[in-house]
Amino acid sequence: MDLSVKLPGLDLKNPIIPASGCAGYGRELAELYDLSRLGGIAIKSATPKERFGNPTPRIAETPMGMLNAIGLQNHGVDYIIENELPFLAQYDTCVLANVAGAAEEDYVEVIEKMNDSPVVDAFELNISCPNVKHGGIGLGTDPALAAKVTRMAKTASKKPVYVKLTPNVTNIVEIAKAVEEAGADGLVMINTLLGMRIDLRTGKPVLANNTGGLSGPAIKPVAVRAVWQCANAVRIPIIGVGGISRAEDVLEFLLAGAKAVEVGAQNFVDPYVCVKIIDDLPDVLAKYGYASVQDVIERSSR
Amino acid sequence: MKTEQAVILENVNIAKDTWKMTLQTSIAKEASCGQFVQVQVPGFYLRRPISICRIPADDRIVLVYKTVGDGTLKMSEMKAGETLDLFGPLGTGFPVEDRDVMVIGGGVGVPPLLETAARYIADGHHVTAVLGFNDAQSVILADEFRKLGCDVYTAAMDGSCGTRGTVIDAIRENSITETFVLSCGPLPMLKAVSENYSDGYISLESRMACGMGACMGCVVKDQEGGSLRVCKDGPVFAIGKAVL
C-alpha cells in the first residue's frame, strides 16, 4: 500500500516521524532498526549555545502518560551540525530540525547556521516547550509573538518552516491562524500539556523543575481535538502529535485533518513502535476502507 | 539490546519489601554484570529500570527488586508462568578487571554486585563483599556472596546484624585493606565510598524514560560540567567521573 505523503520540504515515504526529544539524533534507535524505514525524524531541539537543561528528577510517570522537564538539553547548534547531522546523512529519511531558543534572535541564529546542511529538510520551530524559563512557551501563547518569530524564521530560512504549537492556550486556532498568516509552511501539534505530580511522602513536586510536560496516550484526545479545530481553520498542512501508540491512532489523526504524525513518548515504552506502526498501517487503513494514506487525506479533507 | 516477552520462572519474597524474580530470556546471552533491563509492568505506562542481579545461564536472568511504588508492587504480584516484557540488556556495566576486588553494596544496590562478584571469582580473584542495610530484616544475598566464595561483611544502621553503622564503618572495623572497589547503593553511601577510595567504579540510580540514551531524562554532570547519561554512559562510572 502506498503510505507516502508530500508536504513542504518533506517527501515522506510514510507518515511516521519520531517526535523531537524522543529519538535524540537517531543514534540510539539506529541500533534497533534501519532509520531509512521512517518517513522522517524530528531531531532534538537545537539552541544557539549548549544547554545542560533542568536538574533531575526530570521524569515522572502518570496514568497513561508521563511528565518530562528535560529543559532543552543539547550541545548547541555548532556541535550538532558537526557531530550529529553527518550521522543522519547515511539514511534515506527526512530530517525535521527542531529549533528552540530563549529569544526570537536565537531561532534566527540556529536556522542561519543549519540552512546549508543538506541533511536538514525542514525546520520545526519549538515555540511551545513548557520547560524553559524564557521564550519557548511564552512565544507560543501569544499570537502576535508567535507570528513575529515565525516571520523572522521564514525570512532567515532557506527551507520550509513548520511551527510546533502548544496546547496550553485558551484558543489554539487563533495561534494557528497567526503563524499561517506569518508565512509558516505547516503546523506541528501538539506539544506537551503543562502538568505536575506531588510525592505524597515528601509533600513536594516529583520533578525538580516542579512542573513538566505531559505526554503519552493520556493527551491524545486533546491533540485530536486541536488538530481537528485547526485543520478546519488553516490551509497549511498539519503534522499531528500527541499520544500516538498504534496504527489506529495514526488513522484517527489523519481523519482529524493531519497529513502526517509524530510519535513521542511511546518510543520510551516500545522502542520499536515506529516501525511496528509502519508495518501495521496498511492493514488498518484497508480495514476501514482506505486505499492509501493519500486516500485518507483526500476523503477527510474539509 | 532488544525487547522480549520473558517468562517468569519464579517470583519470591526474600526480605522485607524485597523480591527475587527469575526470568527465562535470551537477553541473558548478551547481558553483562552491572547492566539493567527496562521492565514493562502490566497496567503502567513507563518501563522500570531494574539491575540484573545474576545471569545463572545464557537463557536466564535474576532480578532482585524492592517494592518502592505501585509498579514494583504489581510486579511482586506476578506469578511463575506469566510473561514480562523486557528491554535490554542496557547500559554500561562493571568492568571485569584482572585483579582482586572489594564490592560495596547498600540495600537494594547490592543485587548487581552479585553477578559482578561471580565474574571476578570465576577469573580466580579474591572478592571481599561489604554489604550495608538498614536492619537485619532487610539483609539480602549475603549467603549467595558466601556461596560464591567471597569474604562477606555486613553492616546494619540499627546494629541488628554485623557492624553497627555504615559499610565504611564495617570496612574500618574489619581492617579491610583492599583498594580496588566496585560499589552500588544509595547516594550518601556512594559519596562516602568516593571520599574513601579513588580506584574503582560506582553504579548510579536514576528515574529514566527511554533507558537507551535518547531522551536525556536521567543525566548527571561530569567534573567538567558536561553531561553523562546514567542509562547509556552508565549506570557504572569510574569513581570521580560523575558529580554526585
XYZ file of C-alpha atoms in Angstrom:
546
model
C 0.000 0.000 0.000
C 1.155 3.498 -0.807
C 1.820 5.236 2.503
C 3.624 8.210 1.020
C 2.677 11.816 1.566
C 4.252 15.000 0.229
C 4.497 18.011 2.486
C 6.542 21.179 2.017
C 10.177 20.060 2.106
C 9.190 16.621 3.351
C 8.744 13.899 0.765
C 7.666 11.247 3.252
C 7.629 7.556 2.251
C 5.217 7.055 5.128
C 3.635 9.468 7.602
C 5.546 8.268 10.676
C 8.105 10.581 12.334
C 9.617 10.107 15.816
C 8.928 13.353 17.687
C 11.643 15.757 18.751
C 13.262 14.860 22.059
C 12.134 11.249 21.874
C 14.773 9.955 19.477
C 17.788 12.160 20.111
C 19.602 12.476 16.782
C 18.749 8.922 15.751
C 21.839 7.092 17.001
C 20.080 5.036 19.666
C 17.111 3.958 17.528
C 19.565 3.116 14.739
C 20.912 0.349 16.999
C 17.452 -1.233 16.877
C 16.252 -0.704 13.301
C 17.105 0.918 9.981
C 16.180 4.610 10.221
C 15.534 4.585 6.468
C 12.266 2.848 7.248
C 10.955 6.048 8.857
C 9.081 8.716 6.950
C 11.219 11.206 8.790
C 12.819 12.038 12.095
C 12.361 15.192 14.170
C 15.691 15.682 15.882
C 16.147 17.067 19.381
C 15.941 20.840 19.780
C 18.976 22.871 18.855
C 19.707 26.155 20.644
C 22.489 28.637 19.806
C 24.621 27.603 22.789
C 24.961 24.386 24.780
C 22.291 23.918 27.450
C 22.573 21.441 30.322
C 18.848 21.651 30.985
C 16.978 21.223 34.240
C 18.082 19.459 37.418
C 16.876 15.866 37.949
C 14.426 14.219 38.503
C 13.291 15.180 35.024
C 10.864 12.297 34.513
C 7.700 11.207 36.295
C 5.170 8.575 35.348
C 1.458 9.401 35.204
C -1.653 7.365 34.383
C -1.281 6.502 30.668
C 1.481 9.005 30.241
C 4.473 10.791 31.656
C 5.784 14.174 32.668
C 9.134 15.422 31.463
C 11.135 18.503 32.275
C 14.358 17.984 30.358
C 14.830 21.683 29.670
C 16.065 21.569 26.066
C 19.378 19.947 26.920
C 21.606 19.987 23.857
C 25.196 20.626 22.831
C 24.365 23.728 20.823
C 23.824 24.160 17.102
C 27.506 24.149 16.067
C 28.183 20.823 17.783
C 25.018 19.319 16.316
C 25.939 20.372 12.784
C 29.435 18.978 13.156
C 28.788 15.802 15.146
C 25.157 14.729 14.820
C 23.831 15.687 11.386
C 26.533 13.776 9.425
C 25.366 10.543 11.074
C 21.862 11.047 9.692
C 23.170 11.641 6.156
C 23.554 7.878 5.608
C 19.800 7.284 5.970
C 17.081 7.763 3.387
C 14.673 9.601 5.661
C 13.512 13.208 6.015
C 15.039 15.292 8.789
C 12.963 17.884 10.565
C 15.316 20.057 12.615
C 13.685 21.324 15.781
C 14.824 24.839 16.669
C 14.474 26.420 20.102
C 15.615 29.488 21.916
C 15.032 31.991 24.651
C 14.506 34.943 22.325
C 13.447 35.414 18.701
C 17.046 36.046 17.640
C 18.033 32.586 18.873
C 15.732 30.940 16.330
C 17.237 33.031 13.545
C 20.788 32.153 14.617
C 20.128 28.399 14.663
C 18.304 28.492 11.326
C 21.038 30.517 9.624
C 23.655 28.024 10.800
C 21.649 24.949 9.755
C 20.409 26.434 6.473
C 23.213 24.956 4.399
C 23.121 21.468 5.892
C 22.000 19.063 3.151
C 20.704 16.744 5.883
C 18.011 19.138 7.105
C 14.838 19.083 5.003
C 12.747 21.495 7.049
C 12.718 23.353 10.342
C 10.326 22.852 13.223
C 10.069 25.916 15.463
C 9.663 24.921 19.082
C 7.699 27.872 20.424
C 5.911 25.588 22.819
C 8.337 23.952 25.236
C 6.865 24.270 28.734
C 10.188 23.623 30.449
C 12.251 26.724 29.779
C 12.031 29.880 31.788
C 12.235 32.422 28.974
C 10.839 32.294 25.482
C 9.589 28.902 24.399
C 6.047 28.659 25.603
C 5.897 32.416 26.083
C 6.256 32.940 22.348
C 3.784 30.200 21.618
C 0.963 31.527 23.766
C 0.738 34.985 22.221
C -0.498 35.211 18.603
C 1.494 38.367 17.885
C 4.757 36.957 19.311
C 4.206 33.596 17.578
C 3.655 35.411 14.280
C 6.729 37.568 14.822
C 9.109 34.668 15.446
C 7.571 32.784 12.510
C 8.115 35.759 10.219
C 11.730 36.141 11.374
C 12.356 32.421 10.912
C 10.816 32.440 7.438
C 12.969 35.400 6.413
C 16.104 33.628 7.660
C 15.285 30.148 6.393
C 16.122 28.591 3.031
C 13.898 25.616 3.894
C 10.231 25.195 4.802
C 9.329 26.174 8.361
C 6.855 24.240 10.493
C 5.673 25.730 13.773
C 5.057 23.429 16.742
C 2.141 24.708 18.794
C 1.417 24.429 22.489
C -1.985 23.259 23.712
C -1.563 25.380 26.846
C -3.599 28.275 25.429
C -7.225 29.373 25.516
C -7.622 29.379 21.741
C -5.143 27.338 19.696
C -6.900 28.245 16.424
C -6.011 31.881 16.935
C -2.301 30.971 17.216
C -2.503 28.634 14.210
C -4.052 31.358 12.064
C -1.459 33.889 13.230
C 1.526 31.736 12.264
C -0.117 30.764 8.952
C -0.582 34.453 8.203
C 3.086 34.993 9.115
C 4.160 32.526 6.448
C 4.518 29.168 8.203
C 4.660 26.249 5.778
C 2.993 23.878 8.207
C 1.991 23.211 11.794
C 3.065 20.507 14.210
C 0.654 19.988 17.051
C 0.513 19.472 19.943
C 3.456 19.876 22.274
C 3.034 18.661 25.856
C 0.419 19.830 28.343
C 1.750 21.535 31.451
C 1.384 19.242 34.450
C 2.624 18.346 37.917
C 2.903 15.403 40.292
C 3.473 15.643 44.024
C 5.270 12.963 46.051
C 2.983 12.002 48.945
C 5.928 11.119 51.184
C 7.826 14.380 50.816
C 4.860 16.628 50.035
C 6.965 18.150 47.254
C 6.731 18.008 43.451
C 8.309 14.881 41.945
C 10.084 16.888 39.250
C 12.991 19.114 40.270
C 11.539 21.705 37.883
C 8.198 21.377 39.771
C 6.191 21.337 36.548
C 6.687 19.351 33.376
C 5.112 18.491 30.057
C 2.501 15.738 29.987
C 2.667 13.340 27.050
C 1.519 9.833 26.199
C -1.893 8.317 25.418
C -3.485 10.461 28.161
C -3.216 13.545 25.920
C -4.350 12.001 22.629
C -7.941 13.305 22.738
C -6.638 16.822 23.397
C -4.335 16.529 20.386
C -7.020 15.115 18.081
C -9.364 17.934 19.091
C -6.689 20.572 18.474
C -5.782 19.141 15.065
C -9.467 18.985 14.094
C -10.080 22.592 15.112
C -7.025 23.924 13.286
C -7.488 21.764 10.172
C -10.819 23.480 9.757
C -9.275 26.917 10.131
C -5.973 26.929 8.219
C -4.858 25.814 4.747
C -1.280 24.816 5.615
C -0.630 21.124 6.403
C -0.689 19.825 9.962
C 1.581 17.149 11.408
C -0.342 15.618 14.313
C 1.369 14.568 17.524
C 0.194 13.587 20.981
C -0.282 10.150 22.483
C 0.074 8.053 19.340
C 0.883 4.455 20.216
C -0.522 2.360 17.346
C -1.578 2.460 13.698
C -5.236 3.081 14.628
C -4.161 6.320 16.321
C -2.455 7.433 13.100
C -5.696 6.945 11.186
C -7.540 8.926 13.856
C -5.157 11.878 13.410
C -5.420 11.662 9.606
C -9.213 11.713 9.932
C -8.925 14.765 12.196
C -7.093 16.551 9.392
C -3.417 15.780 9.940
C -1.284 14.799 6.929
C 1.469 13.047 8.866
C 2.176 12.283 12.509
C 4.947 12.330 15.061
C 5.268 9.599 17.668
C 6.664 10.719 21.013
C 6.528 9.112 24.449
C 5.580 5.699 23.118
C 9.164 5.300 21.877
C 10.128 5.000 25.560
C 7.574 2.262 26.147
C 8.328 0.349 22.958
C 11.491 1.457 21.154
C 10.270 -0.356 18.031
C 6.888 1.404 17.997
C 7.514 3.483 14.865
C 8.380 0.524 12.644
C 5.552 -1.509 14.148
C 3.104 1.259 13.247
C 4.541 1.438 9.712
C 4.092 -2.352 9.393
C 0.531 -2.269 10.760
C -0.716 0.829 8.952
C -1.650 -0.805 5.586
C -3.917 -3.376 7.263
C -5.541 -0.760 9.483
C -6.196 1.588 6.549
C -7.579 -1.312 4.485
C -9.786 -2.437 7.359
C -11.516 0.947 7.365
C -11.799 1.104 3.574
C -8.891 3.296 2.579
C -6.566 2.581 -0.334
C -3.618 4.714 0.764
C -2.573 7.456 3.158
C -3.341 9.968 0.423
C -6.822 8.440 0.129
C -7.493 9.086 3.828
C -6.212 12.646 3.492
C -8.363 13.393 0.447
C -11.509 11.877 1.856
C -11.118 13.551 5.239
C -10.261 16.992 3.877
C -12.720 19.695 4.682
C 19.612 -4.830 23.120
C 16.104 -5.943 22.226
C 12.590 -6.295 23.569
C 11.347 -9.719 24.524
C 8.469 -11.404 26.320
C 10.358 -13.140 29.108
C 8.741 -15.984 31.039
C 8.658 -15.665 34.813
C 10.105 -18.856 36.324
C 9.980 -17.734 39.942
C 8.965 -14.618 41.892
C 9.562 -14.892 45.629
C 9.819 -12.610 48.644
C 13.373 -12.806 50.054
C 13.438 -9.988 52.635
C 11.401 -7.039 53.843
C 9.760 -5.488 50.725
C 12.333 -7.253 48.548
C 11.608 -9.824 45.845
C 13.605 -12.100 43.621
C 12.341 -12.817 40.121
C 13.951 -15.363 37.805
C 13.141 -14.958 34.131
C 13.730 -17.048 31.052
C 15.004 -14.724 28.315
C 17.558 -14.704 25.539
C 18.559 -11.233 26.742
C 20.743 -13.165 29.208
C 23.083 -14.144 26.389
C 24.074 -10.524 25.681
C 23.991 -9.310 29.282
C 26.949 -8.500 31.491
C 27.393 -7.602 35.155
C 26.125 -4.185 36.180
C 23.752 -3.808 33.234
C 19.997 -3.439 33.629
C 16.710 -4.207 31.914
C 13.655 -1.994 31.432
C 10.623 -3.860 32.722
C 7.128 -3.218 31.339
C 4.802 -3.875 34.270
C 1.245 -4.506 33.012
C -1.012 -1.514 33.668
C 1.790 1.032 33.950
C 2.994 3.401 31.266
C 6.759 3.755 31.552
C 9.173 0.890 31.919
C 11.054 0.456 35.184
C 14.847 0.118 35.138
C 15.963 -2.841 37.266
C 19.541 -4.031 37.564
C 20.470 -7.575 36.640
C 21.415 -9.456 39.799
C 22.552 -12.732 38.330
C 22.900 -14.418 34.945
C 22.828 -18.096 36.006
C 22.516 -19.443 32.437
C 22.550 -17.959 28.965
C 18.745 -18.044 28.874
C 18.127 -16.841 32.401
C 18.396 -13.674 34.453
C 17.602 -12.915 38.078
C 16.202 -9.554 39.177
C 16.136 -8.615 42.846
C 13.925 -5.600 43.381
C 12.303 -3.627 46.164
C 8.619 -2.719 46.202
C 9.005 1.049 46.315
C 5.816 2.054 44.491
C 2.690 0.817 42.750
C 4.598 -0.563 39.756
C 7.035 -2.746 41.651
C 4.178 -3.781 43.980
C 2.260 -5.028 40.930
C 5.441 -6.752 39.715
C 5.690 -8.580 43.061
C 2.178 -9.977 42.496
C 3.100 -11.586 39.171
C 3.279 -15.363 39.111
C 5.511 -18.013 37.580
C 4.356 -18.814 34.056
C 3.272 -15.243 33.296
C 5.275 -13.206 30.811
C 7.012 -9.892 31.413
C 8.099 -7.573 28.615
C 11.790 -6.756 28.976
C 14.009 -4.321 27.061
C 17.705 -4.922 27.427
C 20.403 -5.503 28.264
C 21.007 -1.798 28.740
C 23.772 0.444 29.969
C 27.475 0.198 30.647
C 28.118 -2.260 33.463
C 31.012 -3.003 35.799
C 34.386 -3.739 34.199
C 35.838 -7.171 34.858
C 39.492 -6.426 35.569
C 42.320 -8.837 36.232
C 42.699 -8.218 39.972
C 41.183 -8.747 43.401
C 38.282 -6.528 44.339
C 36.043 -5.329 47.140
C 32.359 -4.951 46.260
C 30.478 -2.497 48.455
C 26.687 -2.662 48.297
C 23.933 -0.831 50.093
C 20.339 -2.068 50.350
C 18.754 -2.704 47.001
C 22.042 -1.603 45.396
C 23.524 -4.963 46.402
C 21.997 -7.123 43.588
C 24.138 -6.068 40.576
C 27.271 -6.752 42.615
C 26.426 -10.465 42.861
C 26.953 -11.228 39.158
C 29.958 -8.897 39.258
C 31.495 -10.816 42.163
C 30.780 -14.107 40.379
C 32.783 -12.967 37.342
C 35.807 -11.944 39.460
C 35.643 -15.242 41.364
C 35.378 -17.172 38.089
C 38.574 -15.441 36.971
C 40.328 -16.671 40.109
C 40.326 -13.417 42.031
C 39.613 -12.779 45.679
C 36.408 -10.881 46.355
C 35.532 -9.119 49.593
C 31.859 -8.183 49.872
C 30.791 -5.461 52.283
C 27.022 -5.172 52.390
C 25.100 -2.498 54.277
C 21.435 -2.494 55.235
C 19.023 -0.592 57.462
C 18.303 -3.618 59.651
C 18.656 -7.407 59.823
C 15.235 -7.924 58.183
C 16.484 -6.135 55.068
C 19.610 -8.228 54.531
C 19.662 -9.760 51.062
C 22.020 -12.020 49.130
C 24.715 -12.293 51.853
C 24.538 -16.109 51.642
C 24.797 -16.010 47.856
C 28.027 -13.993 48.108
C 29.350 -16.534 50.646
C 28.442 -19.432 48.343
C 30.461 -17.807 45.568
C 33.467 -17.815 47.884
C 33.537 -14.135 48.842
C 34.574 -12.897 52.270
C 31.341 -11.277 53.422
C 30.950 -8.496 55.978
C 27.608 -6.901 56.784
C 26.604 -3.665 58.434
C 23.216 -2.530 59.708
C 22.363 1.012 60.686
C 20.403 -0.226 63.725
C 23.112 -2.661 64.806
C 20.831 -5.684 64.393
C 23.465 -7.547 62.386
C 27.171 -7.190 61.599
C 28.789 -3.859 62.253
C 26.551 -1.139 63.662
C 26.635 1.687 61.153
C 27.612 2.053 57.528
C 29.658 -0.016 55.087
C 32.572 2.354 55.758
C 32.277 1.527 59.468
C 32.319 -2.190 58.588
C 35.435 -1.771 56.434
C 37.248 0.026 59.289
C 36.074 -2.393 61.991
C 37.314 -5.349 59.987
C 40.530 -3.632 58.827
C 39.858 -4.435 55.177
C 42.751 -3.147 53.075
C 41.568 -3.892 49.533
C 41.901 -0.678 47.495
C 40.046 -1.518 44.260
C 36.294 -1.161 44.798
C 33.044 -1.611 42.890
C 30.001 -0.122 44.552
C 26.263 0.313 44.193
C 23.789 1.727 46.678
C 22.149 4.899 47.943
C 23.725 8.240 47.076
C 25.105 9.026 50.587
C 26.891 5.658 50.535
C 28.339 6.270 47.066
C 29.553 9.682 48.240
C 31.266 8.075 51.246
C 32.828 5.397 49.017
C 34.071 8.100 46.627
C 35.605 10.055 49.522
C 37.470 6.997 50.798
C 38.503 5.344 47.518
C 39.824 6.631 44.217
C 40.384 3.362 42.364
C 37.124 1.776 41.295
C 33.629 2.238 39.947
C 30.210 3.171 41.272
C 26.760 2.456 39.847
C 24.143 5.217 39.950
C 20.370 5.059 40.107
C 18.020 7.427 38.296
C 14.468 7.860 37.128
C 14.510 7.053 33.420
C 12.230 7.205 30.439
C 13.858 5.656 27.349
C 16.656 3.733 29.089
C 18.763 3.828 25.919
C 20.344 7.265 25.821
C 17.872 9.156 23.668
C 15.712 11.257 25.978
C 18.209 12.871 28.389
C 15.875 12.211 31.306
C 18.498 10.674 33.599
C 21.601 12.808 33.189
C 24.212 13.701 35.791
C 27.011 16.236 35.451
C 30.619 15.260 34.945
C 33.510 17.141 36.551
C 33.823 19.475 33.548
C 30.140 20.456 33.650
C 29.227 18.205 30.743
C 26.507 15.624 30.918
C 26.536 11.874 31.383
C 23.538 9.653 30.703
C 23.030 7.246 33.599
C 21.221 4.818 31.265
C 23.783 4.694 28.450
C 27.143 6.114 29.586
C 26.434 4.467 32.952
C 24.932 3.336 35.241
C 28.530 2.416 36.152
C 31.070 5.251 36.208
C 34.671 5.449 37.359
C 34.877 6.987 40.832
C 35.140 10.758 40.497
C 33.779 10.944 36.946
C 30.226 11.955 37.803
C 29.334 14.761 40.195
C 27.286 13.164 42.978
